[in-house]
Each structure stands twice: as C-alpha cells, then as structure tokens.
Amino acid sequence: MQYGHFDDEKKEYVITRPDTPRSWCNYLGDVNYGALITNNAGGFSFYKSAANGRFMRFRPNTIPMDQPGRYVYVHDTDSKDYWSTAWQPVAKPHDSYKTKTRHGSAYTIIESEYSHIATETKFFVPLGKTYECWSIKITNNDTKTRNLRFFTYVEYATHWSLYQDIINLQYSQYIVRMSYHNGIINHASNPYLPVVKENFNVEQSRHTFLGLVGAEVSGFDTDRDAFIGKYRSYNNPIVVEQGACKGTIAEGDNGCGTLQWDISLAPGESKEVVVIMGIGQAFDEGLTAQKEIANPAIAEAEFQKLVAHWHNRIQGMTVSTPDAEMNSQLNMWSPFNCLMTFAWSRAASIVYSGERDGLGYRDTVQDMLGVLHVIPHEVTARLELMITGQESNGGAMPVVKPFDHNPGKMPKTPDHEYRSDDCMWLFNAVPAYVKETGDLAFYDKVLPYSDKGESSVLGHLRRAIEFNLERTGAHNLPLGLAADWNDCLVLGEKGETVFVAFQLRYALKTYIEICTMKNLAPEIQWAQHELSKLDANIEKHAWDGEWFIRAYNEKGETYGSKNNEEGSVWLNPQTWSVFSEYATGERANTVLNIVNKRLATEYGVMIIDPPYVKTDLAAIKAPLFNAGMKENGAIFQHTQGWAVIAETMRGNGKTAYEYYRASMPAAYNTKAEIREIEPYVYAQSTNSKSSSRFGASRLSWLTGAATWAYYAATQYILGIQPDYNGLIINPCVPADWKEFSVTRRFRGNNIIIRFSNPHGVQKGVQSIIANGEHISGNCIPIEKLQDHTIVEVIMG
C-alpha cells in the first residue's frame, strides 16, 4: 500500500494519505532550536536539549502517537462547522477533507481543503533564529463570501524538563504562569526565578512567546482546560466549537497558546498570516521576532533562504543510477537523515522522548561519517569534542554533554561503566576526517583528555588501542566490559568479545597506515607486533570451523558457536572479520556465504540466528525481547552497511546491492503497510522472520543505520573513497549496471564522475580519464581535481 511519493525535483516526500500506519515525521531547525513535526502537525519543539529544553508538551506512546502539536483550527461563523488545517486533530471524513503533506529539508508544508476553504501552512525555523514560523495561506474556493475564525493551539510544558512536566506533577503543576502582552502570549515556567540567558544549565525562569503577523488578534486563551473543555479532546475544543476565545489566563495547572483572528474572504480571495513561536519573553524577543518577520513576504523570503541553505548541503553528493528509488534515497533523504542524526544524536524523536540527553560516545563518533563531505567545519568541532571525551586511560565517557563538558576536569568514569567499543570508532572517524579535509596536521593537534592530561590526536588513538590491549581475558581477547556495541551481551567482568577483537585489528591496521605516512618507525614496529599477537589469538580462539564465534563469557562459555542451540551464528564477527581484513580470500567467502545462507532475508540481514527463547537471562539479555525483535534476532539496521561493505570487499556487487536494497527505506514506498514507519528514513531495527510482524520497523530517524547505509552505498557500492592524496575510485555494482554517475564535493571542488561498465563486471577499474588526462591506477591525485573536473571511468 502506498501513502505518498518522492518529489525528486523539490527534494520532498509527499504524503497523499494522512492516515499513515504510524506518524511520519520531519525535523525543523538546528542544534539550538529543534523541532519535530508529523504529517498531521503533531510533534514538539525544544531549545538546546530535548530532555531539559522542551517547552511544548509531548506525551510519548499515546494514540495517535504524535499528539499534541502545532494546531490551527478553523471555525465558519455562518455554518458553525469547524475543522483543522491538518487532518488531525479534528479528523474530518476523507471524502470531504483533502490534504497532502510535503516533508522537505527542514520544513514541512501541509496543504488541505475542506468546505471550499484551502489552506497551505509552511512550518520552518528561519536560519540562525530561535523561533519558528507557521506561514498560512488561506484561499476561498467557494462562490460566496466566507467568514472564518482561526485559533492556534500549542500545549505548553509546565517545566522544560520532560520528567518534571510529565511525571513530577505535584511540583510542576504549580509553576506555570501565562500572560498576554499586546497580541503576544507569554509562557513562563518558574516565573519567580531570575532569567540566566548565558547559562542554560542553571535552574531559572524560562519563557516562550507566541505571536501573529498579517492579521489582528481578536481573542486569546492561555488556559488549556478552558480552551478544550471538560471531558473533551483536541478534536472538539469547546472554544473552537463555540467560535470565540474567552481571554483566560492560566496560573498553575496547564497553559496553552491560543490566538484568534477573524477573516472574511470573497470568492477566489486569499490572505496570508504568519504565526511566530519562539524562545524569550513576549515584550522582548517576541516583539523583536515580529519586527524581523514584519509581514508574510518576509517570511517567504526567509523560507526560500532556508531551502537554498539545506539544498546546498544535501547536494554535496548527487547520484544517477539505474535504480530510481536508490536515487531518491541518496539524493535527498539519506544525507538529510544523516545531518539530523548528527545534529541530535539519539536525543529527540517520537520514540527518544528525552531520556537520552547529550551525545552518546559510540553513536556520535560514527554519525560523523555520513556528513563529513558537506559540513567538514562542523565535524571538526564535534570530533574534537568527542576526542576530549576520551579519558587518560584510553576509555571514554559513555555520554558527552556539549553544554556541560569541561575537558581536563571531568570525573573519571566508574570502571563498570566503560564500554569496550567506544574509542574503537575513532579509527573510522578520525582518518575519514583527515582524508576528507586533507588536514594532515590534525594528527598532531594536542587535545586534553576528559579527566586529566593531554596528547596529540595520534596519541589519543594510541591510548584507545592500549585501553583494549590492557584489558584482555583468558583467551587474550579484549574484555567486553559494560558492553561491546551490543548492550544485551552479559559477558561478566572477564568475558571477551570477538567483535571488538576485529575492531582492535582494524584500529591497529589503521594506526600502522597513519604511522607509515608519518614515518614513525618505532610506532609501526609496536603496532605490528601487537597485531601479530592479536591475529594468533583470533585464529586460535575465535574460529569455529565455519564462522567466527561472537564472544566468551567469564566462565569460558561461547556465544555464536555451532555448539550453541540458540544464537549459533552472529552477523557482526563475520562482517568485521572481512572489514578488518583478517578474513580474506576463501575465509572471507566462507563466512559471508554463511551470512547469506543463515542470516539474509528479504528485508535485510538478521543480527543472529536462531533467536534466544530458552537461554537464561543471566547469560544474555536478548530474550527480554520477543524473538525476531531488536537484539534478539531482528534485522538490526545499524549492521546492514557492514554487510554491504564486506560483500564489496570480496567483489560481490550483486549481493552488496541486494543487501542495500533490502533495508533501503525507499524500496518500501509501495509496501508501507509492512514497514509502517516513514519510507524515506532509516530505522533502528526491522522485525525478522521469527516475528509475527516480519518486516515491521521501529525507531526511525536517529540511528547509526542512516550513516552506515549512506557510507556503504557511496563509498563501497558507488566506490568514491576520499584518500590522503586524492580520490580513490573503487566501485562494486551489479553486473547489469551499464552506466551510472556521481557528482561529489571534495575539498571545496565539485567533481563529476561518470562510470561505464561495457563488460558487465561487478568490480574493477580498467581506465580513468580526468579532464582528458589518463590516470595511472585508481587514485586520482588531488592536483588533478579542480572544480568541475570531469572524470570518465571504465570498469573492467
């Protein structure tokens, strides 16, 4: 079943049926002022932190799952009928209410028509501002004059902390105070505390405003219960039904933001208004915002600036392949998905309701891989922040909070909270950053550790390796510690992880590459010695005859062995054995063939097989989840990119592409009733064949799956790989792909790369010509890559 389509020209996803299987979201704003909005205008806004800066109320896991939101109601003063400018919350019958939602790059447009009245509402946050605009165009398509009243509705949080607002009602229900100042509503939480604008972390009085441009305010309400009415809901507020505001002022309990304006429209006439909501006090920041957005034309100009800004970012890489759905995914939604994940980590979505504040170490370091080519300067700051989240012993703080991080003075993480994989991800991110930017001096930059001391970036990388070398178990493999990416493994204090062993191998190999480039012979010798010892231990203790085991617990019992009845095959050690280049040739073929035979499904590759049902929870937490869900045998989307990369490394373009498409959101646009979530962004997991809801996906938007899928598709399938000295061209595609092309921004220049595959190969480059000049090998030197360089690649 299909609920919408991709508009590639406008870079939008157009939802044509409002009753989507689940609420389909988009993001507005930036890292200061963020917002979520659904296809029915649900969602919330927040300032700096979704956990401690959320000023719009949002109730997690309600029915429907996106209420309340940014609502505008319409009341016909003649017929007394009323509706909303989005299908929800009034929910008029589909046969009389026509609507479509256009989700774009940091904006959403909802177009609706009911009773011959058409509305178009553009929701966006002007660039660099801490307020949002709802630009509303109202058109009378009737043959008679229509007299209408409009009512906004915002339900405010009593306290900006999600916990205080939703749970601690004995406190938070008494600290809200609403007021009205010459057409602007002021929402205050803890109004009797001082305002401390320069320090977000201090408990203080916090304010937001709601104003109107383009029409005169004719009424207002700020008391939620008075606006909605007793035993009513968002779909039938008493004020909207009766057609007039009451002028209520909330003191305590629950505040709302309702502004009323009246419009008479002749046949064919249109009028425009702009609702402005943002951070600050009505008589200060509110008035300033109204002056900045003085009329609807200015709002439209700001909207166009926003679109141009985001399109410029997204167009850092564009592709043309034989797969139209892949083009839609890679030319808009994957890069935008990566940018939003980079911005908000795992802090703000309909599912991540604010319980995860700050930047998770492992997540954030990986998230950079998907945005390096479009926002390298922003990545510089984020990467340095995360490196300073590493402790002097080489481990990492599990979470780094940008607004509360003081490098060199942070407390040491308790030993039982360290995770063995955290700093291993630096070996993916740091070299990728240097190769993308060409900033070789970054390896020598001195940065502090979080707790004490400092080192060069290269020194930080060495400490990351040493952290795991110093923490090994009975088989001389790295200890799993609190977790090793999979939070459900219970390895115990001395349990060992084969997955991190392969990460450590990748780290040592990468460290050798860097030190070779820098001519650091003693460091090369040290790393090669450690690599040799690690390889011997992997071969002796991790190979199970047909595949690699996953781990040992502290009792010496295996996970992921053919001797295990449940969880006998795990995906990650197989893919990372290839990714780390431990498994090559026939060994790589053996493990990847097992993956294809035991783990691959039509919706992606399962994380384990079979799932855990009878195993004791003391051994693994996976059975907490239903079989085929999340870590218990689901198609964990984060891992799909690794499977794609591994297949390209053995030259199997057909299977790599099949794996990529199996989890690609756009591939499910016509099967949305199966996947259920948005068909344009990635999810955390998809239920596997062990689940009764095979193919259903959950937890969309903020996931490492977005980054790794984009990285795998662009650098390993399409094969455009930044290197220290230029661009490596190394595609691996299905044999029937005869032509494809990529335009990529690299170090400030746009490079146009055209591929032809006359021999129908899956991998291999026969020749490269850059601006008419033959290139030796498959790395185009940086001096040959000027702006608008045209590269012709013949595969063979």
JSON list of C-alpha atoms in Angstrom, two decimals, residues 415-487:
[
{"chain": "A", "resi": 415, "resn": "ASP", "atom": "CA", "xyz": [35.21, 1.03, 35.81]},
{"chain": "A", "resi": 416, "resn": "HIS", "atom": "CA", "xyz": [31.97, -0.91, 35.50]},
{"chain": "A", "resi": 417, "resn": "GLU", "atom": "CA", "xyz": [30.58, 1.66, 33.02]},
{"chain": "A", "resi": 418, "resn": "TYR", "atom": "CA", "xyz": [33.33, 1.50, 30.39]},
{"chain": "A", "resi": 419, "resn": "ARG", "atom": "CA", "xyz": [32.38, 0.03, 27.04]},
{"chain": "A", "resi": 420, "resn": "SER", "atom": "CA", "xyz": [34.99, -1.78, 25.03]},
{"chain": "A", "resi": 421, "resn": "ASP", "atom": "CA", "xyz": [33.97, -0.47, 21.62]},
{"chain": "A", "resi": 422, "resn": "ASP", "atom": "CA", "xyz": [33.60, 3.26, 22.33]},
{"chain": "A", "resi": 423, "resn": "CYS", "atom": "CA", "xyz": [37.03, 4.57, 21.34]},
{"chain": "A", "resi": 424, "resn": "MET", "atom": "CA", "xyz": [37.47, 1.97, 18.61]},
{"chain": "A", "resi": 425, "resn": "TRP", "atom": "CA", "xyz": [35.12, 4.05, 16.45]},
{"chain": "A", "resi": 426, "resn": "LEU", "atom": "CA", "xyz": [37.71, 6.84, 16.40]},
{"chain": "A", "resi": 427, "resn": "PHE", "atom": "CA", "xyz": [39.64, 4.71, 13.90]},
{"chain": "A", "resi": 428, "resn": "ASN", "atom": "CA", "xyz": [36.74, 5.00, 11.48]},
{"chain": "A", "resi": 429, "resn": "ALA", "atom": "CA", "xyz": [36.08, 8.69, 12.08]},
{"chain": "A", "resi": 430, "resn": "VAL", "atom": "CA", "xyz": [39.48, 10.36, 12.51]},
{"chain": "A", "resi": 431, "resn": "PRO", "atom": "CA", "xyz": [41.17, 9.02, 9.34]},
{"chain": "A", "resi": 432, "resn": "ALA", "atom": "CA", "xyz": [37.96, 9.65, 7.39]},
{"chain": "A", "resi": 433, "resn": "TYR", "atom": "CA", "xyz": [38.03, 13.27, 8.57]},
{"chain": "A", "resi": 434, "resn": "VAL", "atom": "CA", "xyz": [41.68, 13.76, 7.63]},
{"chain": "A", "resi": 435, "resn": "LYS", "atom": "CA", "xyz": [41.21, 12.12, 4.24]},
{"chain": "A", "resi": 436, "resn": "GLU", "atom": "CA", "xyz": [38.15, 14.25, 3.53]},
{"chain": "A", "resi": 437, "resn": "THR", "atom": "CA", "xyz": [39.73, 17.55, 4.53]},
{"chain": "A", "resi": 438, "resn": "GLY", "atom": "CA", "xyz": [43.40, 16.93, 3.78]},
{"chain": "A", "resi": 439, "resn": "ASP", "atom": "CA", "xyz": [44.25, 18.29, 7.23]},
{"chain": "A", "resi": 440, "resn": "LEU", "atom": "CA", "xyz": [47.22, 16.03, 7.99]},
{"chain": "A", "resi": 441, "resn": "ALA", "atom": "CA", "xyz": [48.24, 18.32, 10.85]},
{"chain": "A", "resi": 442, "resn": "PHE", "atom": "CA", "xyz": [45.15, 17.18, 12.74]},
{"chain": "A", "resi": 443, "resn": "TYR", "atom": "CA", "xyz": [47.01, 14.05, 13.85]},
{"chain": "A", "resi": 444, "resn": "ASP", "atom": "CA", "xyz": [49.48, 16.33, 15.67]},
{"chain": "A", "resi": 445, "resn": "LYS", "atom": "CA", "xyz": [46.90, 18.60, 17.29]},
{"chain": "A", "resi": 446, "resn": "VAL", "atom": "CA", "xyz": [47.10, 18.44, 21.07]},
{"chain": "A", "resi": 447, "resn": "LEU", "atom": "CA", "xyz": [43.78, 17.95, 22.84]},
{"chain": "A", "resi": 448, "resn": "PRO", "atom": "CA", "xyz": [43.03, 17.31, 26.52]},
{"chain": "A", "resi": 449, "resn": "TYR", "atom": "CA", "xyz": [41.65, 14.10, 27.92]},
{"chain": "A", "resi": 450, "resn": "SER", "atom": "CA", "xyz": [38.36, 14.44, 29.73]},
{"chain": "A", "resi": 451, "resn": "ASP", "atom": "CA", "xyz": [39.80, 13.83, 33.20]},
{"chain": "A", "resi": 452, "resn": "LYS", "atom": "CA", "xyz": [43.46, 14.88, 33.15]},
{"chain": "A", "resi": 453, "resn": "GLY", "atom": "CA", "xyz": [46.40, 15.34, 30.86]},
{"chain": "A", "resi": 454, "resn": "GLU", "atom": "CA", "xyz": [46.59, 15.84, 27.12]},
{"chain": "A", "resi": 455, "resn": "SER", "atom": "CA", "xyz": [48.04, 14.32, 23.99]},
{"chain": "A", "resi": 456, "resn": "SER", "atom": "CA", "xyz": [48.16, 14.68, 20.25]},
{"chain": "A", "resi": 457, "resn": "VAL", "atom": "CA", "xyz": [45.27, 13.19, 18.33]},
{"chain": "A", "resi": 458, "resn": "LEU", "atom": "CA", "xyz": [47.61, 10.38, 17.31]},
{"chain": "A", "resi": 459, "resn": "GLY", "atom": "CA", "xyz": [48.40, 9.90, 20.99]},
{"chain": "A", "resi": 460, "resn": "HIS", "atom": "CA", "xyz": [44.68, 9.68, 21.74]},
{"chain": "A", "resi": 461, "resn": "LEU", "atom": "CA", "xyz": [44.40, 6.94, 19.11]},
{"chain": "A", "resi": 462, "resn": "ARG", "atom": "CA", "xyz": [47.29, 5.01, 20.68]},
{"chain": "A", "resi": 463, "resn": "ARG", "atom": "CA", "xyz": [45.66, 5.22, 24.11]},
{"chain": "A", "resi": 464, "resn": "ALA", "atom": "CA", "xyz": [42.44, 3.86, 22.60]},
{"chain": "A", "resi": 465, "resn": "ILE", "atom": "CA", "xyz": [44.35, 0.81, 21.37]},
{"chain": "A", "resi": 466, "resn": "GLU", "atom": "CA", "xyz": [46.16, 0.40, 24.67]},
{"chain": "A", "resi": 467, "resn": "PHE", "atom": "CA", "xyz": [42.87, 0.54, 26.57]},
{"chain": "A", "resi": 468, "resn": "ASN", "atom": "CA", "xyz": [41.77, -2.73, 24.99]},
{"chain": "A", "resi": 469, "resn": "LEU", "atom": "CA", "xyz": [45.24, -4.31, 24.93]},
{"chain": "A", "resi": 470, "resn": "GLU", "atom": "CA", "xyz": [45.44, -3.74, 28.68]},
{"chain": "A", "resi": 471, "resn": "ARG", "atom": "CA", "xyz": [42.04, -5.34, 29.28]},
{"chain": "A", "resi": 472, "resn": "THR", "atom": "CA", "xyz": [42.05, -8.89, 27.99]},
{"chain": "A", "resi": 473, "resn": "GLY", "atom": "CA", "xyz": [40.68, -12.20, 29.24]},
{"chain": "A", "resi": 474, "resn": "ALA", "atom": "CA", "xyz": [41.69, -15.84, 29.42]},
{"chain": "A", "resi": 475, "resn": "HIS", "atom": "CA", "xyz": [41.97, -16.13, 25.62]},
{"chain": "A", "resi": 476, "resn": "ASN", "atom": "CA", "xyz": [43.89, -12.84, 25.30]},
{"chain": "A", "resi": 477, "resn": "LEU", "atom": "CA", "xyz": [40.94, -11.25, 23.52]},
{"chain": "A", "resi": 478, "resn": "PRO", "atom": "CA", "xyz": [39.51, -7.85, 24.55]},
{"chain": "A", "resi": 479, "resn": "LEU", "atom": "CA", "xyz": [37.19, -7.77, 27.54]},
{"chain": "A", "resi": 480, "resn": "GLY", "atom": "CA", "xyz": [33.57, -6.93, 26.74]},
{"chain": "A", "resi": 481, "resn": "LEU", "atom": "CA", "xyz": [33.25, -4.62, 29.78]},
{"chain": "A", "resi": 482, "resn": "ALA", "atom": "CA", "xyz": [29.81, -2.99, 30.21]},
{"chain": "A", "resi": 483, "resn": "ALA", "atom": "CA", "xyz": [29.02, -3.53, 26.53]},
{"chain": "A", "resi": 484, "resn": "ASP", "atom": "CA", "xyz": [30.70, -4.03, 23.18]},
{"chain": "A", "resi": 485, "resn": "TRP", "atom": "CA", "xyz": [28.17, -2.28, 20.92]},
{"chain": "A", "resi": 486, "resn": "ASN", "atom": "CA", "xyz": [25.58, -4.95, 21.70]},
{"chain": "A", "resi": 487, "resn": "ASP", "atom": "CA", "xyz": [24.13, -3.85, 25.02]}
]
